[in-house]
Coordinates of C-alpha atoms in Angstrom, one line a residue:
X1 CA 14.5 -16.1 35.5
X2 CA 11.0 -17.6 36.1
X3 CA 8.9 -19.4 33.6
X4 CA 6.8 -16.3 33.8
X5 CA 9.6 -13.5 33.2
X6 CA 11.2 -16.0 30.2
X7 CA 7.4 -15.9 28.6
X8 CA 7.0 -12.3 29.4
X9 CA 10.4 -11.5 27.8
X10 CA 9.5 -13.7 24.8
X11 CA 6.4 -11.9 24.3
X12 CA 7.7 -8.5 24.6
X13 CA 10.7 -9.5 21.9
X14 CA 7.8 -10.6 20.0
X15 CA 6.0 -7.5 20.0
X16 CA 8.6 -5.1 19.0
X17 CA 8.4 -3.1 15.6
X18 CA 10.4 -1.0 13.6
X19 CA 9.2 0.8 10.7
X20 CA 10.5 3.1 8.1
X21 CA 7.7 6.0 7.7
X22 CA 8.0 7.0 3.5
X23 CA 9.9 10.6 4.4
X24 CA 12.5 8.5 6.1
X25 CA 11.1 8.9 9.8
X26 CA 11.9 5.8 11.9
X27 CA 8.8 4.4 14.1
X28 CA 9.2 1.8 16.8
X29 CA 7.7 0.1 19.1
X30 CA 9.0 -1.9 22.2
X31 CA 7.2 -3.5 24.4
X32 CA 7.3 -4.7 28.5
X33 CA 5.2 -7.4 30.0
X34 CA 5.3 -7.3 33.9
X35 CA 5.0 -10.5 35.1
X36 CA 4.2 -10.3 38.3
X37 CA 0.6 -11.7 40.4
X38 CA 0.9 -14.3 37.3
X39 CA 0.1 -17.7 38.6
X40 CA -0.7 -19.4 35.6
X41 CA 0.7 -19.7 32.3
X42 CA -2.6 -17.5 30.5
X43 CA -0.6 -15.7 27.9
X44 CA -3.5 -13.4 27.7
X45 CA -3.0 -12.3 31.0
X46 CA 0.3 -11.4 30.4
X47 CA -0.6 -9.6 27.1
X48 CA -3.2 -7.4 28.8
X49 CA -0.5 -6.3 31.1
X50 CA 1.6 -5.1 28.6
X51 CA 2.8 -1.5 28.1
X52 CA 4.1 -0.6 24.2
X53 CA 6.4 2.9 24.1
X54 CA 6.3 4.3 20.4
X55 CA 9.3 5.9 19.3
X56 CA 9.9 8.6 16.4
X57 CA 13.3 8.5 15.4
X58 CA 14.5 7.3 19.3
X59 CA 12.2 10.1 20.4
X60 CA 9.5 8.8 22.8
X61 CA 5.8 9.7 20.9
X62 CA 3.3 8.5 23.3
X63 CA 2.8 4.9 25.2
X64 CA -0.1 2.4 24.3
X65 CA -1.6 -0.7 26.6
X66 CA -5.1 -3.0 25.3
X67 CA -7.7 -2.2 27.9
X68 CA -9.4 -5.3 29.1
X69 CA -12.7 -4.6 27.5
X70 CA -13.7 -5.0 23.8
X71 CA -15.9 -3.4 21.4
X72 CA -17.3 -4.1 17.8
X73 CA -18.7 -2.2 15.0
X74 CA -22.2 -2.9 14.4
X75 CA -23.3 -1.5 11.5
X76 CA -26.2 -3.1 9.2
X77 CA -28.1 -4.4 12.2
X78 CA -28.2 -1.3 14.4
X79 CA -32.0 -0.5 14.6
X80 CA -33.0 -4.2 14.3
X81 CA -33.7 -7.3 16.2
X82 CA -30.2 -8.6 15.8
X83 CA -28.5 -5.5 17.4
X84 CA -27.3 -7.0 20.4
X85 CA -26.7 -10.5 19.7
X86 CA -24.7 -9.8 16.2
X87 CA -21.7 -12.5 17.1
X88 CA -21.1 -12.9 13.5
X89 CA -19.2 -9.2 13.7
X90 CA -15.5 -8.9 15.1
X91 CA -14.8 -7.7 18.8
X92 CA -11.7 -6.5 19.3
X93 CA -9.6 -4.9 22.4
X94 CA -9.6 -1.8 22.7
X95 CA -6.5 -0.1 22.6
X96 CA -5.9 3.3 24.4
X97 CA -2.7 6.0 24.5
X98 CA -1.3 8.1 27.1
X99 CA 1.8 9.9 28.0
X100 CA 5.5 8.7 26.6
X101 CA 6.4 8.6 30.4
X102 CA 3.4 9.1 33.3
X103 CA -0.4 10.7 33.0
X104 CA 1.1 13.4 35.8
X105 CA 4.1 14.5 33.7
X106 CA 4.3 18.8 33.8
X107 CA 4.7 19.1 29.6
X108 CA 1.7 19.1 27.7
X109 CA 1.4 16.0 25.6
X110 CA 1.0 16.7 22.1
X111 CA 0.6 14.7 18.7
X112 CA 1.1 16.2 15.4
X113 CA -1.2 14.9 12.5
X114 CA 1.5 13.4 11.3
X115 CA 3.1 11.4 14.2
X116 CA -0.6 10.6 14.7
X117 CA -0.4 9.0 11.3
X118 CA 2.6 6.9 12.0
X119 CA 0.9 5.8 14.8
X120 CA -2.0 4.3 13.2
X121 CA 0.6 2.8 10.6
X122 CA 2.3 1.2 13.5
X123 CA -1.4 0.2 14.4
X124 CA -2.2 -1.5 11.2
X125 CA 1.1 -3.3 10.6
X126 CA 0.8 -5.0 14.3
X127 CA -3.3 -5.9 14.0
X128 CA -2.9 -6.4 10.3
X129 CA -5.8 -8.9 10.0
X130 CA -8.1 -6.8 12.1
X131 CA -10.6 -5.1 9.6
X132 CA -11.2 -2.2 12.1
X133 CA -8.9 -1.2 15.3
X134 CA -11.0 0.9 18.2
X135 CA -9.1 3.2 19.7
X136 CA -9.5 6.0 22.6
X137 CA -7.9 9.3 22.3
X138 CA -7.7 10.3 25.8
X139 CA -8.7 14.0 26.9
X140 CA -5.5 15.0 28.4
X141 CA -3.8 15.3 24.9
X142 CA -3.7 19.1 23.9
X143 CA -5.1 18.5 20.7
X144 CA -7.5 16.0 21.6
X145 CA -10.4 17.3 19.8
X146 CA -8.1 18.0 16.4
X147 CA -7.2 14.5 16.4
X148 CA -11.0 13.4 16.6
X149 CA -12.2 15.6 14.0
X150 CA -8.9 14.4 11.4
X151 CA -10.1 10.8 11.7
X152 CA -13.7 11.5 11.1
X153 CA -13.3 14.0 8.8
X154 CA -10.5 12.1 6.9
X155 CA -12.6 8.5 6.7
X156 CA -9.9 6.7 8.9
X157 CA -12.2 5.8 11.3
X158 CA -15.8 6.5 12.6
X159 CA -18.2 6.2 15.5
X160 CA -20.3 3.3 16.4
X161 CA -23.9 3.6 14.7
X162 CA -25.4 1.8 17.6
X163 CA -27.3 3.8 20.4
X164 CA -26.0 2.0 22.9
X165 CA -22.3 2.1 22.3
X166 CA -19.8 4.5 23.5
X167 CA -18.9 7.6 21.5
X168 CA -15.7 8.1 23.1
X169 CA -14.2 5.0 21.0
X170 CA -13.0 5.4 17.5
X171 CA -13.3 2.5 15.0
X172 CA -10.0 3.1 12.4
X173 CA -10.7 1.5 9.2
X174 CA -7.5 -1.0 7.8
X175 CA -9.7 -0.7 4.1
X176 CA -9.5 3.3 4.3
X177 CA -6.0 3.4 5.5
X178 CA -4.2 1.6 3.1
X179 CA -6.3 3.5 0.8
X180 CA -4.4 6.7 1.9
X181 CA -7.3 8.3 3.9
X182 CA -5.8 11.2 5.9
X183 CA -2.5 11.7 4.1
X184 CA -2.8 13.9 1.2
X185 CA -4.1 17.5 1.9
X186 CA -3.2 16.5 5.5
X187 CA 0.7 15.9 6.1
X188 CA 3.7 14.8 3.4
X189 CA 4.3 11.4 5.5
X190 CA 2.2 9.2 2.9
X191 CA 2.9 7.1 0.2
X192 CA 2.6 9.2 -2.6
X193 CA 4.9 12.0 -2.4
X194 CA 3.1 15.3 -2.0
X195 CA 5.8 17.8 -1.6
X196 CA 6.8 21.1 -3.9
X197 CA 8.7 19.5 -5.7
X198 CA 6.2 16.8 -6.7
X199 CA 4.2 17.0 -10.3
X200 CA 2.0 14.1 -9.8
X201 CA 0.1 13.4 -7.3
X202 CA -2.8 16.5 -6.7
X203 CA -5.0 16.7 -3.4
X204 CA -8.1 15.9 -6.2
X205 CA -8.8 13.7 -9.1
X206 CA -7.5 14.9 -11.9
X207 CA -11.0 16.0 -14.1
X208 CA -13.1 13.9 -16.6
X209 CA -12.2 15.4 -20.2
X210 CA -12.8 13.1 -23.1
X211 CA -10.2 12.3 -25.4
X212 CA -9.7 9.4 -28.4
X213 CA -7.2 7.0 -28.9
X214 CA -6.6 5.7 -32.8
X215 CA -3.9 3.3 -33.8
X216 CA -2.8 0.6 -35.6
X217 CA -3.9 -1.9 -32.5
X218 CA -6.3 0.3 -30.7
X219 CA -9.5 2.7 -32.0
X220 CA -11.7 4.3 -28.7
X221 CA -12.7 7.3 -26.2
X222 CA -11.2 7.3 -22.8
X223 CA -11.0 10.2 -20.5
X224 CA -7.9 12.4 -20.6
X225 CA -4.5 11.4 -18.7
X226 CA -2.8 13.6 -16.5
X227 CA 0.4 14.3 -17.5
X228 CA 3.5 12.6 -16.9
X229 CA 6.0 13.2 -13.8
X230 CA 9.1 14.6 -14.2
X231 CA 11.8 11.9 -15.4
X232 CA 13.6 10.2 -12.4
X233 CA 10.9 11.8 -9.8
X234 CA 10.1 8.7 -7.2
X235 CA 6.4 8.3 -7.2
X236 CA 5.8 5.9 -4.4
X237 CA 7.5 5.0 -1.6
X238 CA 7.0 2.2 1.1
X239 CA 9.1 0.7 3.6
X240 CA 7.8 -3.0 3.7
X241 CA 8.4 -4.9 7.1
X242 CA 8.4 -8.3 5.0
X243 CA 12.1 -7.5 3.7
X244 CA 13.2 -4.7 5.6
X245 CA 13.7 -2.5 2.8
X246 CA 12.4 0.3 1.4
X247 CA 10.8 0.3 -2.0
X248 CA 10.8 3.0 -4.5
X249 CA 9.0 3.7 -7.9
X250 CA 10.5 6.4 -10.0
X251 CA 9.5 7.5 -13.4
X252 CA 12.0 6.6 -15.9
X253 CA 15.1 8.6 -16.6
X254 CA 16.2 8.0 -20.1
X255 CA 19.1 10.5 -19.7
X256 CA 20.4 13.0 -22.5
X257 CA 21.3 13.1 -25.8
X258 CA 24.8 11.2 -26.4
X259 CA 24.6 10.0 -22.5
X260 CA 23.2 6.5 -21.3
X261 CA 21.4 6.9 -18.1
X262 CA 21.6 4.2 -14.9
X263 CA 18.0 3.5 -15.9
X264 CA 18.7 3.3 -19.3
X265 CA 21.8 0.8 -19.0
X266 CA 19.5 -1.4 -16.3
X267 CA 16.3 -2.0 -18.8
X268 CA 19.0 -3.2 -21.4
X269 CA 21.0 -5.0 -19.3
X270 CA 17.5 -6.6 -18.1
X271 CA 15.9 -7.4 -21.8
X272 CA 18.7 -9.0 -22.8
X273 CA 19.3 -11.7 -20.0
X274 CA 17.4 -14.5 -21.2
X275 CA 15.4 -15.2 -18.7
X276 CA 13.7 -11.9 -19.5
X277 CA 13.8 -12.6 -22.8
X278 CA 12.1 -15.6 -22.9
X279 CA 9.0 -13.5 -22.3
X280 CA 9.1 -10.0 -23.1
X281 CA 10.9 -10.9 -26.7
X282 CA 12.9 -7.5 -26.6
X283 CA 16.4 -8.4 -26.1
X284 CA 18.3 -6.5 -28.8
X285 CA 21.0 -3.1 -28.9
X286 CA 21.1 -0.3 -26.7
X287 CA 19.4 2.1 -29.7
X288 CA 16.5 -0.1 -29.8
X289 CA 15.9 -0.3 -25.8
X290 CA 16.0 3.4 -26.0
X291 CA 13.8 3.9 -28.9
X292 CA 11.5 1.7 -27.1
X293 CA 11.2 3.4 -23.7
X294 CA 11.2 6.8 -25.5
X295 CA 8.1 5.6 -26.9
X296 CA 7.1 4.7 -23.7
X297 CA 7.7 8.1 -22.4
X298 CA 5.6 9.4 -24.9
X299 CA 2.5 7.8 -24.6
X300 CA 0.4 8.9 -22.6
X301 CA -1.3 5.5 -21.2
X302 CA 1.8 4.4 -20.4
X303 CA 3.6 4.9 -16.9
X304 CA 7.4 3.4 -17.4
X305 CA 8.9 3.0 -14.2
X306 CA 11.8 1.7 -12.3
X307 CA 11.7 -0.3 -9.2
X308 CA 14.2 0.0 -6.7
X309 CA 15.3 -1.9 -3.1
X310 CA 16.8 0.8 -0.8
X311 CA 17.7 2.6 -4.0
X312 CA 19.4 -0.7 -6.0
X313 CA 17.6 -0.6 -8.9
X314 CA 15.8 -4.1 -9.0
X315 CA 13.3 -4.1 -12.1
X316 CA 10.7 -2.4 -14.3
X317 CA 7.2 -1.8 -14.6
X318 CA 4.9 -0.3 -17.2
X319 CA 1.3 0.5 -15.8
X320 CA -1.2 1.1 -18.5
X321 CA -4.5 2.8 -18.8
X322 CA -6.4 -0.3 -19.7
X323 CA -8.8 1.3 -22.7
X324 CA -6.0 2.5 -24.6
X325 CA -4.2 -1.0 -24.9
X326 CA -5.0 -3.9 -27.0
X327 CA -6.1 -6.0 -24.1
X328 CA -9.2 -3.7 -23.7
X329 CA -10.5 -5.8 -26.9
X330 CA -10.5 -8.9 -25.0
X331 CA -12.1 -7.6 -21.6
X332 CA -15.5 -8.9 -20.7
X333 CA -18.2 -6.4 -20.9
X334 CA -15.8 -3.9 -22.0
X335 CA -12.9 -1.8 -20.4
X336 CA -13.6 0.3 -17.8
X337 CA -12.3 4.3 -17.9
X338 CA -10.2 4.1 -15.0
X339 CA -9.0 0.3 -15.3
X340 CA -5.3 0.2 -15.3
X341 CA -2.9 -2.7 -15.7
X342 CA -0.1 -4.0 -14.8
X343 CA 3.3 -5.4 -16.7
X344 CA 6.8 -6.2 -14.9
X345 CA 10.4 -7.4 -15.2
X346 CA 11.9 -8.7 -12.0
X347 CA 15.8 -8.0 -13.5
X348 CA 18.2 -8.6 -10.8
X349 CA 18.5 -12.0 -9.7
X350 CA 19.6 -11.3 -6.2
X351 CA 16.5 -9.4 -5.5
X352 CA 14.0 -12.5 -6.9
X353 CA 11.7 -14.8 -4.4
X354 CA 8.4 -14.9 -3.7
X355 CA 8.6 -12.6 0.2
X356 CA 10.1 -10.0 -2.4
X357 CA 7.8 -10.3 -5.2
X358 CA 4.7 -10.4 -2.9
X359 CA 5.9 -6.9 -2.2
X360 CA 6.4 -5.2 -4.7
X361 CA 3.2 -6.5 -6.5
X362 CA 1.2 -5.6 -3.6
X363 CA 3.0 -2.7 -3.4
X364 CA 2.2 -1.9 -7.1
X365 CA -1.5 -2.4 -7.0
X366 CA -1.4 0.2 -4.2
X367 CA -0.4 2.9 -6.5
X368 CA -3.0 2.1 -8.8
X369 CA -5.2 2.1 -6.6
X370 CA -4.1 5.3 -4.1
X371 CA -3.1 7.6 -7.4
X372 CA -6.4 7.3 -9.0
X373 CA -9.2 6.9 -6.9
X374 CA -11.6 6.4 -9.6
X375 CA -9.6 3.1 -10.6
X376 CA -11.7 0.1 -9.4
X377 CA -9.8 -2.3 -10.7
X378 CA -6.7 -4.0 -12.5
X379 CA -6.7 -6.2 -15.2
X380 CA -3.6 -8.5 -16.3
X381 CA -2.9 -10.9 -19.2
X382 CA -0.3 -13.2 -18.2
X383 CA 0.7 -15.6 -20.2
X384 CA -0.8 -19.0 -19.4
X385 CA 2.5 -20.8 -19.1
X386 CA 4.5 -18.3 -16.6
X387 CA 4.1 -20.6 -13.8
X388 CA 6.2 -17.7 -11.3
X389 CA 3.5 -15.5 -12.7
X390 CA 0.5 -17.4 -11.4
X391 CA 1.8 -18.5 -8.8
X392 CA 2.3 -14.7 -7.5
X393 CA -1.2 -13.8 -8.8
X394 CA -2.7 -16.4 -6.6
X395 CA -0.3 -15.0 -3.6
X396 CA -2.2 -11.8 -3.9
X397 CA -5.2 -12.3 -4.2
X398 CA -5.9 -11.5 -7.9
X399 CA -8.2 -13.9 -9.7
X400 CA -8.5 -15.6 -13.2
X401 CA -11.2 -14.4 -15.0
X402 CA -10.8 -16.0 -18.3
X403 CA -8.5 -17.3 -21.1
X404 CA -7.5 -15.6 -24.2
X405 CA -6.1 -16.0 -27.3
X406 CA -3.8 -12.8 -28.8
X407 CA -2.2 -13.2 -31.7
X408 CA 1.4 -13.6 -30.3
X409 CA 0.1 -16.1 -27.1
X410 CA -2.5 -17.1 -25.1
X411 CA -3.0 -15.4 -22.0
X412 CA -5.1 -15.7 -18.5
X413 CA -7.1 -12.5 -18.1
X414 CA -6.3 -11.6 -14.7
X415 CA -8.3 -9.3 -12.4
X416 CA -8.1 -7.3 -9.2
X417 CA -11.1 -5.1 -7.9
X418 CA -10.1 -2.5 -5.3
X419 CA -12.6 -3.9 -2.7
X420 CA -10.8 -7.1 -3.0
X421 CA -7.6 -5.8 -3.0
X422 CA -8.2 -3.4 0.1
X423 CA -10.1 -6.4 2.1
X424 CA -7.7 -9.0 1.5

């Protein structure tokens, strides 16, 4: 093998991708590099002559090459001086899909909306620092024009503003992906399950009624909750390339009367290891965990949920509408309606490190943030001294706003807004 073939292999090893789509669909990629007419050892020229086939479950979807242009998004200076000669914005290649096998192949070529989807995903997890990813959907496919309209009308992507620039290119947007534009009311393949059988997650926000809030810690007016999910009903869902797992969050299952539930036996189990103890102060008998999360289950600021790898159970997490907890007290300038926060145990040693925990945290601020789209941000109180803790706030990306004193401990008062969150 020449130098060239052994880079062009090494690249196209490099390239590959396999991801788990959250209905269970397989997507992967794998990519070949033809070497050949390559006299130098310009990886970029080998790149550009790369050809990517895109799999669903070992079923060729479509294939995907970078054409040798570029194009950028010019928004805030179209119409002024600066139009042409913004360098400050990002140009990136241009990337362009055809045909699993030839442009002349007899079968029309198709894409559902939601193998379209996947795509993209596939998109975002390859060019995953790229804020925008332009893209042309070429005219031979069938449903070329449905295709266009669901990624304008869904706010995945957009046109350029510029006069100048070609309308044929589509800018996808990484910030309105991962905020689930283009899944629900479109296909079931998204994050937040959206099926029958579902109870949580509507195709709109769930209305502004006010309620109140009075007890012993908390006195205010909030808007009213939706109600809960139904108990063991997986909420979120996300396959997460980092680990190679998939990650579940399912509402609590506390079991029934006389029976203890898997759930049930892990949160006990959990709260009375001490390294759990030592900073949730709740290890104590099986009647008093399940008085506890049945409390849990009951209020309705409260979201009890278990976290699970590949369906091992793995820890637990309570999110929290923000104004109806005691921290809201402590909040500069007040809590917000939508706020929510955040409050974990990481119970099962085996599945503890900071590739894992990154995960799941990110993974948990996406719910927040994709359930309720009125929620623009996340508060946490950590407490000062839970060095794991800090150290996986400043892995992502959430920032200390201040320090302050409860009763019981002083805490960090930790913040994430959703344009922070969806840009880094």
């Amino acid at each position: 093998m020449s130098a060239h073939e052994s880079l062009a292999a090494n690249l196209a090893a490099a390239d590959s991708l396999v991801l788990i789509l959250p209905d269970g669909t397989t997507i992967a990629t794998k990519t070949s590099i033809k070497p050949e007419g390559i006299t130098s050892d310009d990886i970029t020229d080998l790149v550009n002559r790369a050809s990517t086939i895109v799999s669903l479950n070992e079923v060729p979807l479509c294939t995907y090459h970078i054409l040798q242009r570029t194009a950028s998004l010019v928004i805030s200076s179209v119409g002024t001086s600066f139009e042409h000669i913004a360098a400050h914005v990002p140009s990136y290649s241009i990337l362009e899909f055809v045909p699993p096998s030839s442009p002349f192949q007899s079968e029309p070529f198709f894409i559902s909306i939601a193998d379209f989807w996947g795509l993209i995903y596939i998109f975002f997890t390859k060019y995953d620092t790229q804020e925008n990813i332009p893209i042309l959907i070429p005219r031979s496919l069938e449903n070329h024009a449905q295709l266009r309209s669901y990624v304008l009308r869904s706010g995945l992507g957009r046109t350029a503003l510029s006069p100048s620039a070609s309308k044929e290119e589509l800018f996808l947007s990484r910030a309105a992906f991962w905020q689930g534009a283009g899944t629900l009311g479109y296909h079931t393949r998204g994050w937040l399950p959206a099926g029958a059988e579902s109870t949580l997650n509507a195709h709109a926000s769930f209305p502004a009624v006010q309620s109140f809030t009075r007890t012993p810690l908390v006195i205010t007016s909030h808007p009213l909750r939706p109600p809960k999910p139904k108990r063991g009903e997986v909420v979120y869902r996300r396959y997460c390339p980092t680990v190679k797992q998939v990650l579940e969050l399912i509402y609590f299952d506390i079991g029934n009367e006389g029976s203890i539930s898997p759930h049930l036996q892990a949160f006990h189990n959990w709260q009375n290891n001490g390294r759990v103890d030592k900073w949730w102060n709740e290890a104590g008998t099986m009647e008093k965990h399940k008085e506890y999360i049945q409390s849990m289950l009951d209020d309705p600021a409260v979201l009890p949920l278990m976290m699970s790898w590949d369906g091992e159970l793995m820890g637990y997490t309570e999110i929290v509408w923000v104004k109806e907890n005691h921290v809201a007290a402590y909040v500069p300038n007040g809590a917000k309606d939508w706020d929510r926060g955040v409050h974990v145990i990481m119970g099962e040693e085996k599945f503890r490190g900071s590739v894992r925990a990154k995960a799941w945290f990110s993974s948990l601020h996406h719910y927040c943030f994709l359930v309720e789209p009125r929620t623009t941000r996340l508060i946490g109180e950590p407490r000062t001294d839970h060095a794991a803790v800090l150290k996986l706030l400043n892995n992502t990306n959430v920032h200390i706003q201040a320090t302050v004193d409860f009763p019981y401990k002083r805490s960090f008062l930790a913040c994430l807004p959703r344009e922070r969150y969806f840009k880094l």
